[in-house]
Short mmCIF file of C-alpha atoms in Angstrom, two decimals:
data_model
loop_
_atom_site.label_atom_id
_atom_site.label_comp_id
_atom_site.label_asym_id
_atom_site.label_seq_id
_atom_site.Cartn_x
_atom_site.Cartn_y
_atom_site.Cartn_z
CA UNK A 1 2.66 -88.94 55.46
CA UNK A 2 5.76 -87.63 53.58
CA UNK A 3 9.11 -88.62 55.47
CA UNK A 4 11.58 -85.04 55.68
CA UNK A 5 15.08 -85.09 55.97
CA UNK A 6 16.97 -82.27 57.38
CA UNK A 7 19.95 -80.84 56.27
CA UNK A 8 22.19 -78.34 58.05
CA UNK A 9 22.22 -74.94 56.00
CA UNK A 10 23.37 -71.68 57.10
CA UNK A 11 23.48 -72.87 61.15
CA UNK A 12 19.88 -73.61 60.82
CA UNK A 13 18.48 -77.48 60.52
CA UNK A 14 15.62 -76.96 57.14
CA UNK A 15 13.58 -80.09 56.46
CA UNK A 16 14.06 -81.66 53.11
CA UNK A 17 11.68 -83.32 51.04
CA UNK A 18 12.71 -86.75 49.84
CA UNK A 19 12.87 -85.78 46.37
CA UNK A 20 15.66 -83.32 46.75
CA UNK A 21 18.03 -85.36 49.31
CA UNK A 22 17.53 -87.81 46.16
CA UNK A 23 18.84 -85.33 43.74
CA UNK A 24 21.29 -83.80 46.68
CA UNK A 25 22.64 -87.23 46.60
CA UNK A 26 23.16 -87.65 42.96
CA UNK A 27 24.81 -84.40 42.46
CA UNK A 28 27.00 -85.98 45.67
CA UNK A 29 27.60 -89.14 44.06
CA UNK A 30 31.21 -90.08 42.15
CA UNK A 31 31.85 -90.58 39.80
CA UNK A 32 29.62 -87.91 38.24
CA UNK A 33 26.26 -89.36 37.27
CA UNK A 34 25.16 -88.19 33.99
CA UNK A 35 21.73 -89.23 35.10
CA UNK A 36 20.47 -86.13 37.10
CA UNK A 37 17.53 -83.99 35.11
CA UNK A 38 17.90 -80.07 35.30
CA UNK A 39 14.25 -79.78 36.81
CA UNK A 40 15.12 -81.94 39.76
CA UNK A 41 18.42 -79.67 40.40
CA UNK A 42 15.74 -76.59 39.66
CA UNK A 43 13.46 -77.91 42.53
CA UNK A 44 16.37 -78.52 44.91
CA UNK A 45 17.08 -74.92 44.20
CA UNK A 46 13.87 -73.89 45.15
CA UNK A 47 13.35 -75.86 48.06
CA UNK A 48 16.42 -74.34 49.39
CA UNK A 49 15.45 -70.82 48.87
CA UNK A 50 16.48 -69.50 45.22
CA UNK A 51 14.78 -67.50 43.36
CA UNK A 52 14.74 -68.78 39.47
CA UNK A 53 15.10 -66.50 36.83
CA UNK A 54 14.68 -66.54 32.69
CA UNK A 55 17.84 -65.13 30.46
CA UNK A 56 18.60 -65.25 27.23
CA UNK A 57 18.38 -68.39 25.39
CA UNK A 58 18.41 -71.41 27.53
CA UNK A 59 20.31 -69.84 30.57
CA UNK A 60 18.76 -69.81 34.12
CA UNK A 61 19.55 -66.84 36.71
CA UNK A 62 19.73 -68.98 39.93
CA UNK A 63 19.87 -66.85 43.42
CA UNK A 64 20.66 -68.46 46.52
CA UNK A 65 23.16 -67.75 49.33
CA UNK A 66 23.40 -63.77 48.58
CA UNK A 67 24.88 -65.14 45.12
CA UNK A 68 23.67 -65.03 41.20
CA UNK A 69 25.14 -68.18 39.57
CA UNK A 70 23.81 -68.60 35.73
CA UNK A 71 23.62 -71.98 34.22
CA UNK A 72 22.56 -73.43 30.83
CA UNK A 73 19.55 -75.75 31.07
CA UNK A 74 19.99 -78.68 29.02
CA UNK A 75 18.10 -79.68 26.06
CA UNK A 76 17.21 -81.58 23.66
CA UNK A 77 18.16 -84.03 26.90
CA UNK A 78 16.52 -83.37 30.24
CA UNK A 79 19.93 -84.68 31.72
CA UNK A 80 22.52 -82.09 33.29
CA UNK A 81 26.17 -82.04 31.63
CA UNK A 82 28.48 -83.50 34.21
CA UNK A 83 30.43 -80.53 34.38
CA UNK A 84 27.37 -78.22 35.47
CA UNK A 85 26.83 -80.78 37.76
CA UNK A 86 30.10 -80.85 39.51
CA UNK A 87 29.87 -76.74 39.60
CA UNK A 88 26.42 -77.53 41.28
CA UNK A 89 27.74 -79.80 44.06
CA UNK A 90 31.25 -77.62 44.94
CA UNK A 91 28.68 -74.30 45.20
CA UNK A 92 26.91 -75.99 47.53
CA UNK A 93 29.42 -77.65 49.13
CA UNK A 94 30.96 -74.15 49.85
CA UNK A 95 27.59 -73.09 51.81
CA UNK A 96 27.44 -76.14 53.53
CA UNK A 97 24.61 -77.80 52.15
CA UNK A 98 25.62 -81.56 51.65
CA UNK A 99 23.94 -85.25 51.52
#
């Protein structure tokens, strides 16, 4: 059996996977980890309701919250740029979604 956490989003209790608290809690963590890989932030994404999108180049269309935010996925490291990642935590930070 897979053990859920919950997380308060938009006045409504969704259960988490363990996964994406992990990553929630990375992007969360301070100082900035350098350690946290653009597919786990993609799945977090996902598992809180975006729709992922292709653009040019190595940009990602990310919507979630009634919002378009575009990103840059990382390469030739899997690893997120500490700066993406502290634009990550403040969006959702300002939509209430938190460790």
């Amino acid at each position: 059996m897979k053990h859920l956490h919950s997380i308060l989003y938009c006045d409504t209790i969704k259960p988490m996977k363990r996964k994406h608290q992990a990553t929630l809690e990375l992007i969360f963590s301070r100082p900035v980890s350098a350690n946290v890989r653009w597919s786990d932030i993609e799945a977090l994404f996902k598992g809180l309701g975006a729709q992922i999108g292709e653009r040019e180049g190595s940009r990602v269309l990310v919507r979630l919250f009634g919002e378009r935010r575009v990103f840059h996925r990382p390469h030739p490291s899997p690893a997120t740029d500490k700066g993406a990642v502290e634009s990550i935590r403040k969006w959702l930070e300002e939509h209430g979604v938190k460790p």
